[in-house]
GROMACS .gro file of C-alpha atoms in nm:
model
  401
    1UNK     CA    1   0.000   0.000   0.000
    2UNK     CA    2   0.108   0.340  -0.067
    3UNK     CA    3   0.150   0.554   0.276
    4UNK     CA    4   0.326   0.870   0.334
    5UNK     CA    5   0.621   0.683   0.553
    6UNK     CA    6   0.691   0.498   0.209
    7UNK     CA    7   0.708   0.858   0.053
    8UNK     CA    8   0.906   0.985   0.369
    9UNK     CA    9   1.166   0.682   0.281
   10UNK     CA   10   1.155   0.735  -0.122
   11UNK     CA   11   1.277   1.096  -0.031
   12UNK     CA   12   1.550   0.966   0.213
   13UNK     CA   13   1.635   0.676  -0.051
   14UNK     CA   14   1.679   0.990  -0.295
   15UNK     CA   15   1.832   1.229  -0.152
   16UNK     CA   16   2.202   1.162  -0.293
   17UNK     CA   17   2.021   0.990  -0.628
   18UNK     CA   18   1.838   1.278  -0.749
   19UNK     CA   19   1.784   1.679  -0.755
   20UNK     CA   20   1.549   1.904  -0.537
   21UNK     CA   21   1.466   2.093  -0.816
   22UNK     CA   22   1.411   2.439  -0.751
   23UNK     CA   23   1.040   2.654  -0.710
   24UNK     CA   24   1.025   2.997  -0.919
   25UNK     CA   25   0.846   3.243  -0.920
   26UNK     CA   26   0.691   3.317  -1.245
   27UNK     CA   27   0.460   3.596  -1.222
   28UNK     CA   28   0.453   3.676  -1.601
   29UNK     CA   29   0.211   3.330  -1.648
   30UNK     CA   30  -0.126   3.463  -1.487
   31UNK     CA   31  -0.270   3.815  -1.368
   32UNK     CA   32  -0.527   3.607  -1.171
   33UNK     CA   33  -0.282   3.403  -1.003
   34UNK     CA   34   0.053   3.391  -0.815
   35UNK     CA   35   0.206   3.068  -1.055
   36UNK     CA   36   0.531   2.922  -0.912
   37UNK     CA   37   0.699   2.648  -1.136
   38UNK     CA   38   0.805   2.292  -1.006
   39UNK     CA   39   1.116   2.248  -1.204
   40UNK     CA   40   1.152   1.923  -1.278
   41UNK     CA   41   1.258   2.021  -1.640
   42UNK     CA   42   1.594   2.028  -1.486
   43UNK     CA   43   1.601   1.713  -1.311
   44UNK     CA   44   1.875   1.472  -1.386
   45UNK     CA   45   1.777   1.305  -1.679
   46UNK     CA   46   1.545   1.616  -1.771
   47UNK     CA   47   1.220   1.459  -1.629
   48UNK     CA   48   1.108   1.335  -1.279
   49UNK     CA   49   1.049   0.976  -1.399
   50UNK     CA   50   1.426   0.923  -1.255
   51UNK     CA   51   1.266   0.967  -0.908
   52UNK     CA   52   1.000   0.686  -0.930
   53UNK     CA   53   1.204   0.485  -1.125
   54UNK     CA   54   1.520   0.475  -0.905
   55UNK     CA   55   1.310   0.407  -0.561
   56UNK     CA   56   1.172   0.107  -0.721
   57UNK     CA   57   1.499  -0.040  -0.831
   58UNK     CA   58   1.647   0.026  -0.516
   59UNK     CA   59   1.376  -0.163  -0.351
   60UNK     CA   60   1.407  -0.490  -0.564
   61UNK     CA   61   1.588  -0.782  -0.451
   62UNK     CA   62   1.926  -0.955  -0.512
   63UNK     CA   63   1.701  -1.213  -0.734
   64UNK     CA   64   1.498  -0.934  -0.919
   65UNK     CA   65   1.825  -0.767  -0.989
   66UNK     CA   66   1.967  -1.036  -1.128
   67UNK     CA   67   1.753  -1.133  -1.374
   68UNK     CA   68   1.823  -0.774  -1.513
   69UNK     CA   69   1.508  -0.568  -1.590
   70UNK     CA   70   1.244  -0.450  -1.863
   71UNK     CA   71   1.091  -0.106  -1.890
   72UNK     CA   72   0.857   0.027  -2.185
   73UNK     CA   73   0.832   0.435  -2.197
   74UNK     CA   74   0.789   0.707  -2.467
   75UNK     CA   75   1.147   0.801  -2.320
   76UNK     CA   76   1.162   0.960  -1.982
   77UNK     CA   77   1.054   0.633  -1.796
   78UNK     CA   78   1.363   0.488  -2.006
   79UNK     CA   79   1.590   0.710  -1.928
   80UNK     CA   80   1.515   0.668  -1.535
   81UNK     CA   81   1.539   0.326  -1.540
   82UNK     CA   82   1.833   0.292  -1.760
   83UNK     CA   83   2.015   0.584  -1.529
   84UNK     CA   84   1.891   0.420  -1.203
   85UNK     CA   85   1.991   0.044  -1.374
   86UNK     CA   86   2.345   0.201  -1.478
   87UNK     CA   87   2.453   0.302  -1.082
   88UNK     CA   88   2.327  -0.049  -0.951
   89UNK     CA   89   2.508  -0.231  -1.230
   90UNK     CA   90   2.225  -0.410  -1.414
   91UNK     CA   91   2.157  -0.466  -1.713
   92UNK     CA   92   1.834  -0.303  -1.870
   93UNK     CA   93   1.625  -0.341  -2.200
   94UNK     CA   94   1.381  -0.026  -2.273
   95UNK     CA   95   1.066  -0.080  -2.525
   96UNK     CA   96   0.991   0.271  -2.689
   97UNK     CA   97   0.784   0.376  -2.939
   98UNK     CA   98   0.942   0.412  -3.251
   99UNK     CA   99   0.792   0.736  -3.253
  100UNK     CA  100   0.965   0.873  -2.930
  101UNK     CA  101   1.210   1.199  -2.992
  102UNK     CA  102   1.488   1.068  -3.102
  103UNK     CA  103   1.656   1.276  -2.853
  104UNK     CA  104   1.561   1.028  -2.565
  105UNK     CA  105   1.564   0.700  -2.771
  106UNK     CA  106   1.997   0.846  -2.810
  107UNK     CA  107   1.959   0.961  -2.402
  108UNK     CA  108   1.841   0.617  -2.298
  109UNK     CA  109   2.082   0.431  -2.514
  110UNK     CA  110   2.356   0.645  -2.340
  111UNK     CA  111   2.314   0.499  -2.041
  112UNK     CA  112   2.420   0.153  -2.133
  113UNK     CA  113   2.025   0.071  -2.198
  114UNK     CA  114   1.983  -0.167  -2.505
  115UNK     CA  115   1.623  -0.034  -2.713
  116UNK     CA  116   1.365  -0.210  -2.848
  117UNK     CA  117   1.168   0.044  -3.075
  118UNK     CA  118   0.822  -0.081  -3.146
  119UNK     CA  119   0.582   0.036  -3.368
  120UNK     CA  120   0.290   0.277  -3.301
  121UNK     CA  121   0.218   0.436  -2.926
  122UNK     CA  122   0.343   0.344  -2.563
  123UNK     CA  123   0.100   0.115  -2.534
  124UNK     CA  124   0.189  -0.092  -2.768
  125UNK     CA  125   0.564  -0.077  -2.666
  126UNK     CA  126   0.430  -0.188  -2.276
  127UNK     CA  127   0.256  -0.507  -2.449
  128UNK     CA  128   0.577  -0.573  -2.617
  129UNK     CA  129   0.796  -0.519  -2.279
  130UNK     CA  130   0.538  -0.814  -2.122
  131UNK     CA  131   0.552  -1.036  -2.360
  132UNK     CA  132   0.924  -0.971  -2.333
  133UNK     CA  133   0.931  -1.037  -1.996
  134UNK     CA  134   0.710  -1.313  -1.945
  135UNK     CA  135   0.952  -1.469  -2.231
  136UNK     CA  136   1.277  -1.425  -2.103
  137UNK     CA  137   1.184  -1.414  -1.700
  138UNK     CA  138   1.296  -0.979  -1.726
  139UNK     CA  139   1.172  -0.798  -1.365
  140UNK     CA  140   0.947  -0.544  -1.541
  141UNK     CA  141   0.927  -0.161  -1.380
  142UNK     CA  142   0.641  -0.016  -1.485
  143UNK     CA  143   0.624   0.333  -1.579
  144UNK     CA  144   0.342   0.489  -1.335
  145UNK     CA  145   0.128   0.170  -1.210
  146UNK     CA  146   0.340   0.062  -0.908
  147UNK     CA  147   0.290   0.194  -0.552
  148UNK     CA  148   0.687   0.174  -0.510
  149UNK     CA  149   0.709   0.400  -0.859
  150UNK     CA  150   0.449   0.661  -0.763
  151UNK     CA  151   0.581   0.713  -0.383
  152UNK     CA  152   0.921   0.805  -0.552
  153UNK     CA  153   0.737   1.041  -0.768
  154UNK     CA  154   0.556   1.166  -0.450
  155UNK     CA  155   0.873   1.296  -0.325
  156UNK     CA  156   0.789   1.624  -0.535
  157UNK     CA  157   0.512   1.677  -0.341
  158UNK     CA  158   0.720   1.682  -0.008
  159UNK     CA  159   0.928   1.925  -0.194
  160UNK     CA  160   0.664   2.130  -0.274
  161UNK     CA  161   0.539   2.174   0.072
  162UNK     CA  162   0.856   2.268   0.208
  163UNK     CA  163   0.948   2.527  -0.033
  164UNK     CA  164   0.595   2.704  -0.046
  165UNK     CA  165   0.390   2.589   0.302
  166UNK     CA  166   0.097   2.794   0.213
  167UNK     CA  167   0.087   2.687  -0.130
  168UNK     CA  168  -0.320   2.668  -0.256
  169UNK     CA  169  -0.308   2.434  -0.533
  170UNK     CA  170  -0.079   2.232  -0.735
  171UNK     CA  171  -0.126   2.172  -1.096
  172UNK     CA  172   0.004   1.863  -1.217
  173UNK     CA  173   0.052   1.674  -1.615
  174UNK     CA  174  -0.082   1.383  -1.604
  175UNK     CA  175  -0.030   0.997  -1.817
  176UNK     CA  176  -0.093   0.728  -1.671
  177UNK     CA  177  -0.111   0.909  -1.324
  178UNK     CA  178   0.158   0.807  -1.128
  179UNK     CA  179   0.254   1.154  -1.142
  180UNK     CA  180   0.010   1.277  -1.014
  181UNK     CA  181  -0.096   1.015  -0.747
  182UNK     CA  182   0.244   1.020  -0.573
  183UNK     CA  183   0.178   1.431  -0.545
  184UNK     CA  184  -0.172   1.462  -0.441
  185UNK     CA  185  -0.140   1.187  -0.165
  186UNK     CA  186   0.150   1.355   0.011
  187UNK     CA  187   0.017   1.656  -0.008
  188UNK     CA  188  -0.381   1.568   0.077
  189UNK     CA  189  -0.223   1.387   0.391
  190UNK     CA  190  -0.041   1.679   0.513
  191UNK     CA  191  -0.214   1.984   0.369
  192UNK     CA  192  -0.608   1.834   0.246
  193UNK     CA  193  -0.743   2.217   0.203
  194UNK     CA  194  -0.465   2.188  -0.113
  195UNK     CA  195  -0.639   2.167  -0.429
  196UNK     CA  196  -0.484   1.922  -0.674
  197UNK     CA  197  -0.562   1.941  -1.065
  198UNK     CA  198  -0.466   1.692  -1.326
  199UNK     CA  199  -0.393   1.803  -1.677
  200UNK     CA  200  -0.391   1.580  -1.977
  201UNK     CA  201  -0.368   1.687  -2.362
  202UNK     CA  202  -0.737   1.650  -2.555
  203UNK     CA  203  -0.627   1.448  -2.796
  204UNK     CA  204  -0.478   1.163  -2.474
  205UNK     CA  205  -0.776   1.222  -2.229
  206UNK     CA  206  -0.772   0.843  -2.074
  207UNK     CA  207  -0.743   0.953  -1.728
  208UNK     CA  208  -1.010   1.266  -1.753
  209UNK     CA  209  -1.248   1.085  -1.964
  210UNK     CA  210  -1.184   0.784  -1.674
  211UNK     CA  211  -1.294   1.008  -1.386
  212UNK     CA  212  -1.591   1.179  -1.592
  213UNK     CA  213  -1.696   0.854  -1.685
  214UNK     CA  214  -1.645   0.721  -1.257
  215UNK     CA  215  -1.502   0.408  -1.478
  216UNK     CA  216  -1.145   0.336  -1.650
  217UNK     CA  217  -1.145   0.412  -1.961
  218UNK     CA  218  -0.932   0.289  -2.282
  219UNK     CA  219  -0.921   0.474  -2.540
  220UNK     CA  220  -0.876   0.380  -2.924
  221UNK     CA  221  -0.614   0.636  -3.000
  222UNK     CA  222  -0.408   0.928  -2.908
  223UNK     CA  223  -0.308   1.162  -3.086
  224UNK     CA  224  -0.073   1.481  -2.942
  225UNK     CA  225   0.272   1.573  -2.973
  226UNK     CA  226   0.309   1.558  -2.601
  227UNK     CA  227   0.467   1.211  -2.610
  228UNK     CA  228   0.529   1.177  -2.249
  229UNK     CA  229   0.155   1.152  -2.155
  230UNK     CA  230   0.026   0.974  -2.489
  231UNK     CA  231  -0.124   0.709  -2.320
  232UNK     CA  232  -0.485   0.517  -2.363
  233UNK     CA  233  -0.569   0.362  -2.045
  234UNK     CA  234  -0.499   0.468  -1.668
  235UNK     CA  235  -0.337   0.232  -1.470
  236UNK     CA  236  -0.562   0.065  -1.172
  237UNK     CA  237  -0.331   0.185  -0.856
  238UNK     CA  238  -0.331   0.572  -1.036
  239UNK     CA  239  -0.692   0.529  -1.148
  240UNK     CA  240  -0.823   0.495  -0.764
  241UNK     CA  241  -0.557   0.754  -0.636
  242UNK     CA  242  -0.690   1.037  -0.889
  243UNK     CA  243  -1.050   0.953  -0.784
  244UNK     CA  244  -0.954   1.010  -0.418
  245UNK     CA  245  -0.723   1.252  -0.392
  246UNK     CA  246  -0.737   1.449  -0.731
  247UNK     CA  247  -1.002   1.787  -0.694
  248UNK     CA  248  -1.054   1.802  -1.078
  249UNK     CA  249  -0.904   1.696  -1.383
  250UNK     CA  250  -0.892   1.906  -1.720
  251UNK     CA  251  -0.760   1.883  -2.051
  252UNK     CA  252  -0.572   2.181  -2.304
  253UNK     CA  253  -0.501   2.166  -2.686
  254UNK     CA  254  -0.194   2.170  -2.895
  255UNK     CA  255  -0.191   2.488  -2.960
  256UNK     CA  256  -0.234   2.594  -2.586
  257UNK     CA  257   0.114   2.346  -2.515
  258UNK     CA  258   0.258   2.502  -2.837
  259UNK     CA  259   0.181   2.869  -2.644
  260UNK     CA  260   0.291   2.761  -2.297
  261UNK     CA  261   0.595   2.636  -2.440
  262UNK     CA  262   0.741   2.890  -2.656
  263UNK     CA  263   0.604   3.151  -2.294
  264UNK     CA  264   0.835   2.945  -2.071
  265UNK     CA  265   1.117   2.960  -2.322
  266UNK     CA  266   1.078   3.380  -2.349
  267UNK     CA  267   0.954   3.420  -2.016
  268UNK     CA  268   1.153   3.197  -1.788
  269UNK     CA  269   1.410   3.085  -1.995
  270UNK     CA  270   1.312   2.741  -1.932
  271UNK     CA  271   1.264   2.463  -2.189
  272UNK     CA  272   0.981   2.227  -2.112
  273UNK     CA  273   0.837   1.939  -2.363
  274UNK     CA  274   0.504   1.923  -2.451
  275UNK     CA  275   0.429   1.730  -2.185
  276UNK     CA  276   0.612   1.950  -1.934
  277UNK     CA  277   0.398   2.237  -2.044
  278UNK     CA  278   0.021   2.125  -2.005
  279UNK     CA  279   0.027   2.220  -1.654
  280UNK     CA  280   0.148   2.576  -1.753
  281UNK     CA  281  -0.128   2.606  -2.014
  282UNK     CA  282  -0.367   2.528  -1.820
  283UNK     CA  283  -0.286   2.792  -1.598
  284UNK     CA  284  -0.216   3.079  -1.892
  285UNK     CA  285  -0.536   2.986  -2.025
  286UNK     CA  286  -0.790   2.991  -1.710
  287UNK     CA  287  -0.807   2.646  -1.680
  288UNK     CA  288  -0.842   2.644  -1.325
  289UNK     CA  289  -1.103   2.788  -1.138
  290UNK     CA  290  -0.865   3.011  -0.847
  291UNK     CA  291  -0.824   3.364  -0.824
  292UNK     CA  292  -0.527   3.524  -0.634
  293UNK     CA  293  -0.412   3.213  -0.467
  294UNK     CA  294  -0.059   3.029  -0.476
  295UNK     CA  295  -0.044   2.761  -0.712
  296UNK     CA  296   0.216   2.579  -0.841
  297UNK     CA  297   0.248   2.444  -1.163
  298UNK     CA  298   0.476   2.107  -1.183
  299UNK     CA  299   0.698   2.101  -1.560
  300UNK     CA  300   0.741   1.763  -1.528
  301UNK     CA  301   1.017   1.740  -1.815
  302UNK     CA  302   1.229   1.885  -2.090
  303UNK     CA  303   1.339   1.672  -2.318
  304UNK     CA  304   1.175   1.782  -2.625
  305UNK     CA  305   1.285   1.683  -2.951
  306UNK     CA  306   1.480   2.023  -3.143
  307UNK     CA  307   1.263   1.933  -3.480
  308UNK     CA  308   0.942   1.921  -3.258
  309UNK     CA  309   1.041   2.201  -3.083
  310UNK     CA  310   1.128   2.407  -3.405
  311UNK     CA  311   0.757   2.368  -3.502
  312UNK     CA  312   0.606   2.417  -3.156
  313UNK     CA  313   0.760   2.750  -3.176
  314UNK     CA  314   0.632   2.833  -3.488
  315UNK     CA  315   0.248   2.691  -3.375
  316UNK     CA  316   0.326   2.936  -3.075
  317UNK     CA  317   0.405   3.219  -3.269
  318UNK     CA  318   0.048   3.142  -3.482
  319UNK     CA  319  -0.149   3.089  -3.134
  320UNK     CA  320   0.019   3.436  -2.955
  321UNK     CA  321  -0.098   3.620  -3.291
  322UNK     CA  322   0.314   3.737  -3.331
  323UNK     CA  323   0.297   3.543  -3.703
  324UNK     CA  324   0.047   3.576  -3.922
  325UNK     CA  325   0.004   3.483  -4.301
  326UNK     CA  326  -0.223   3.694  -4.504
  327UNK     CA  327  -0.344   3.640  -4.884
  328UNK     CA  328  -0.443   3.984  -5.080
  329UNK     CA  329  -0.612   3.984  -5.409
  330UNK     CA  330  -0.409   4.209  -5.616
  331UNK     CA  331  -0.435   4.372  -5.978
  332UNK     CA  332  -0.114   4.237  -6.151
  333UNK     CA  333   0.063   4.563  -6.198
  334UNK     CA  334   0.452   4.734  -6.045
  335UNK     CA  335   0.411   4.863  -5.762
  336UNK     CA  336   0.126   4.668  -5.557
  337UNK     CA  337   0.402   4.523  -5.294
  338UNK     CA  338   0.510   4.800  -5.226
  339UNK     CA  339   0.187   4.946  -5.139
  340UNK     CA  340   0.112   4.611  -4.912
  341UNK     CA  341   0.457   4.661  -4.777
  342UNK     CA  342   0.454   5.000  -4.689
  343UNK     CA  343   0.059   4.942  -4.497
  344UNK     CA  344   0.278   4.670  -4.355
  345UNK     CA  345   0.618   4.868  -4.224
  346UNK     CA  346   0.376   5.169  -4.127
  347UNK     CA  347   0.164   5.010  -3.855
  348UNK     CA  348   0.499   4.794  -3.713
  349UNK     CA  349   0.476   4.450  -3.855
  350UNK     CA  350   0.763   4.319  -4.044
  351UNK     CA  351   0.749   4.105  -4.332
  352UNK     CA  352   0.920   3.795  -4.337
  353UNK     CA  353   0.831   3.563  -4.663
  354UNK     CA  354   0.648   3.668  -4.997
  355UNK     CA  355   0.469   3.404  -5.238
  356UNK     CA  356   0.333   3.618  -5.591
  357UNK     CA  357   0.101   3.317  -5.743
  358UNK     CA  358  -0.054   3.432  -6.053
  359UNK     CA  359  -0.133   3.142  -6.192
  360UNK     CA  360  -0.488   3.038  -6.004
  361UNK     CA  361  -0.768   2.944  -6.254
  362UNK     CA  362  -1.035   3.092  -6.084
  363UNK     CA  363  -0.868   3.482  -6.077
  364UNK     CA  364  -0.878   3.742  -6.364
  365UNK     CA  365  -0.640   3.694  -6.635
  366UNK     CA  366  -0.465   4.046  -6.508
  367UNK     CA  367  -0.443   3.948  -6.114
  368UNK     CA  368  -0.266   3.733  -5.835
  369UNK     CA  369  -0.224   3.660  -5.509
  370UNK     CA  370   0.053   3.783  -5.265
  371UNK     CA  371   0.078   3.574  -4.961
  372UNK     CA  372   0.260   3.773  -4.723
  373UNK     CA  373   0.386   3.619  -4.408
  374UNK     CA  374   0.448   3.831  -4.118
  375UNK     CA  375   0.587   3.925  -3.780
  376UNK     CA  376   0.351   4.099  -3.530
  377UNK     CA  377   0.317   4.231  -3.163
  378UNK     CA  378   0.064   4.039  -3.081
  379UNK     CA  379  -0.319   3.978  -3.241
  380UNK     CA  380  -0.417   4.351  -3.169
  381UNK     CA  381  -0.111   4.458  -3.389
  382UNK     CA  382  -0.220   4.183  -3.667
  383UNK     CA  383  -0.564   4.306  -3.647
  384UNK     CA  384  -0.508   4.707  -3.664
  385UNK     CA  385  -0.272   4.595  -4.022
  386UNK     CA  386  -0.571   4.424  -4.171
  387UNK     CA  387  -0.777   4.714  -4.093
  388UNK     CA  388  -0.532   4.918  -4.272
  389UNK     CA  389  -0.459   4.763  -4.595
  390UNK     CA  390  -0.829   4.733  -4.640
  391UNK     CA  391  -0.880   5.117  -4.596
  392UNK     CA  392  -0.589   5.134  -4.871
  393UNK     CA  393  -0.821   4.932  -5.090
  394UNK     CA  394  -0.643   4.580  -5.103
  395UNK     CA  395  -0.889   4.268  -5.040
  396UNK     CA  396  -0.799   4.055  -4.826
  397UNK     CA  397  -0.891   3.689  -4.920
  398UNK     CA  398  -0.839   3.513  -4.634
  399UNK     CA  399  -0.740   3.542  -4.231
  400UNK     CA  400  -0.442   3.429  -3.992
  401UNK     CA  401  -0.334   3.081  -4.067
   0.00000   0.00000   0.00000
């Protein structure tokens, strides 16, 4: 059973193992709020799935060791185990999903792990890690269902407490759950008027449609570039833990990750993956139903792929209304992009890229179109240029995309 004096002895278990990651301030997330950040982006291994994962090996015994172990993640499950496997000197194999950032499949594999990549989602790669293990007699350390897992993880909330006593609520991404179990019980045993909220991307709601549902649900598919939570189906021990201790769970979109991401990169100067960020989205985007309180928001890891993170910045940039693409039906004569551009330059918005098509079947034989792609402010700015170019006659075809 999970207690807090198994939490209590995680923490002690960890203290040389793993990082107390720091608590900022961060007071440009919320005007309604006063938003710390649980910085767990900077743990060792860039995620606090080292925290669960090392407790649990440290627990197993001589025989469990020796049989060597099996682990399935979407990569920061792997890259606990295979860290926490490394400094007791046994041997580890990690199913991913061939999907994962390549960035963690190369972090795992640095830390002696051998890989299995498997096709499709985490789920898939945890079937393949039992039938694995049942074959070759592996220990297996699950990612979030094991009470050993999620009181290591529960060390946070111990953390949390003592670095912000008066804290009102904690925000916390959520998976599978073990996250989020480990947190809300130490903190509902030690501070219950705390108000816990779970945060899962919409297109991977398992664990909020779950609790709405007061049943576990699996779902078909998942689909969100927030790897680390991708998953279809709660795990039993987290599934009970959220229904008891949990105040509310809620879910956000790409787009709000894509915006929560690219405001702790310019903000904090912190780099959080997607699945890091859903906790800070939910807060920039009202999620939660506080006003003026304390609440801390839990970025629960950084290792983001640099490809994914090149686009996320450029979704951001769409979402935060600082790019904008605009298409203007234009006679076909010198002198017309200028005119745009000047509309443009004049109101403070800089122009990036230019595409001149004058080739679409369904115009006049004497126009075009000029997409013009460009940098703004923010949507007021974007708005105020539109407003101007149509005063200056141009027609605009269509809006933002």
């Amino acid at each position: 059973m999970l207690t807090l004096d198994k939490i209590y002895h995680a923490a002690f278990t960890l203290k040389d193992a793993v990082r107390k990651t720091d608590l900022i301030l961060a007071p440009a997330l919320s005007a309604k709020n006063q938003i710390y950040l649980k910085t767990e982006n900077l743990q060792m291994t860039g995620s606090f799935k080292v925290r669960g994962a090392y407790y649990k090996i440290s627990r197993l015994s001589d025989e469990e060791k020796a049989k060597g172990i099996i682990a399935c993640s979407a990569g920061n499950h792997a890259q606990g185990v295979a860290m926490a496997a490394k400094k007791n000197q046994i041997p580890s194999l990690i199913c991913m999903p061939d999907g994962a950032p390549i960035s963690k499949v190369e972090a795992t594999k640095s830390f002696g792990a051998e890989v299995y990549l498997v096709s499709d989602t985490y789920d898939d790669a945890y079937n393949k890690a039992i039938e694995l293990q049942k074959e070759k007699g592996y220990t297996f350390i699950h990612p979030f269902d094991d009470v050993d897992v999620i009181a290591g993880q529960g060390t946070i909330g111990l953390e949390i407490l003592d670095q912000l006593d008066d804290v009102d609520a904690v925000v916390v991404p959520v998976g599978g759950g073990g996250l989020i179990s480990g947190v809300a019980y130490a903190i509902k045993q030690l501070k219950p008027e705390c108000k816990i909220y779970g945060v899962q991307a919409a297109g991977a709601p398992s664990m909020y449609e779950s609790v709405k549902a007061h049943e576990k649900k699996t779902l078909e598919t998942v689909d969100t570039f927030a790897d680390g939570i991708a998953v279809k189906v709660p795990g039993n021990e987290t599934y009970e833990l959220v229904n008891k201790y949990v105040d509310e769970m809620i879910t956000v979109t790409e787009d709000e990750i894509a915006t929560a991401i690219l405001t702790l990169m310019e903000k904090q100067k912190l780099v959080a993956e997607g699945a890091g960020a859903v906790s800070v989205a939910a807060v920039m985007f009202d999620k939660i139903p506080l006003k003026k309180k304390k609440i801390v928001c839990v970025v629960s890891g950084g290792n983001i792929d640099v490809n994914i993170l090149n686009r996320v910045i450029t979704r951001g940039l769409i979402m935060s209304g600082r790019r904008n693409t605009l298409t203007i039906a234009l006679m076909d004569k010198p002198g017309q992009l200028v005119g745009v551009s000047t509309v443009i330059s004049r109101c403070g918005g800089n122009v990036v890229a230019v595409h001149h098509d004058n080739g679409d079947p369904n115009m006049a034989i004497n126009s075009c179109f000029l997409k013009v792609v460009m940098e703004t402010r923010d949507s007021a700015q974007a708005e105020l240029i539109k407003r101007q170019l149509e005063e200056e006659g141009f027609q605009l075809v269509n809006e933002r995309v």
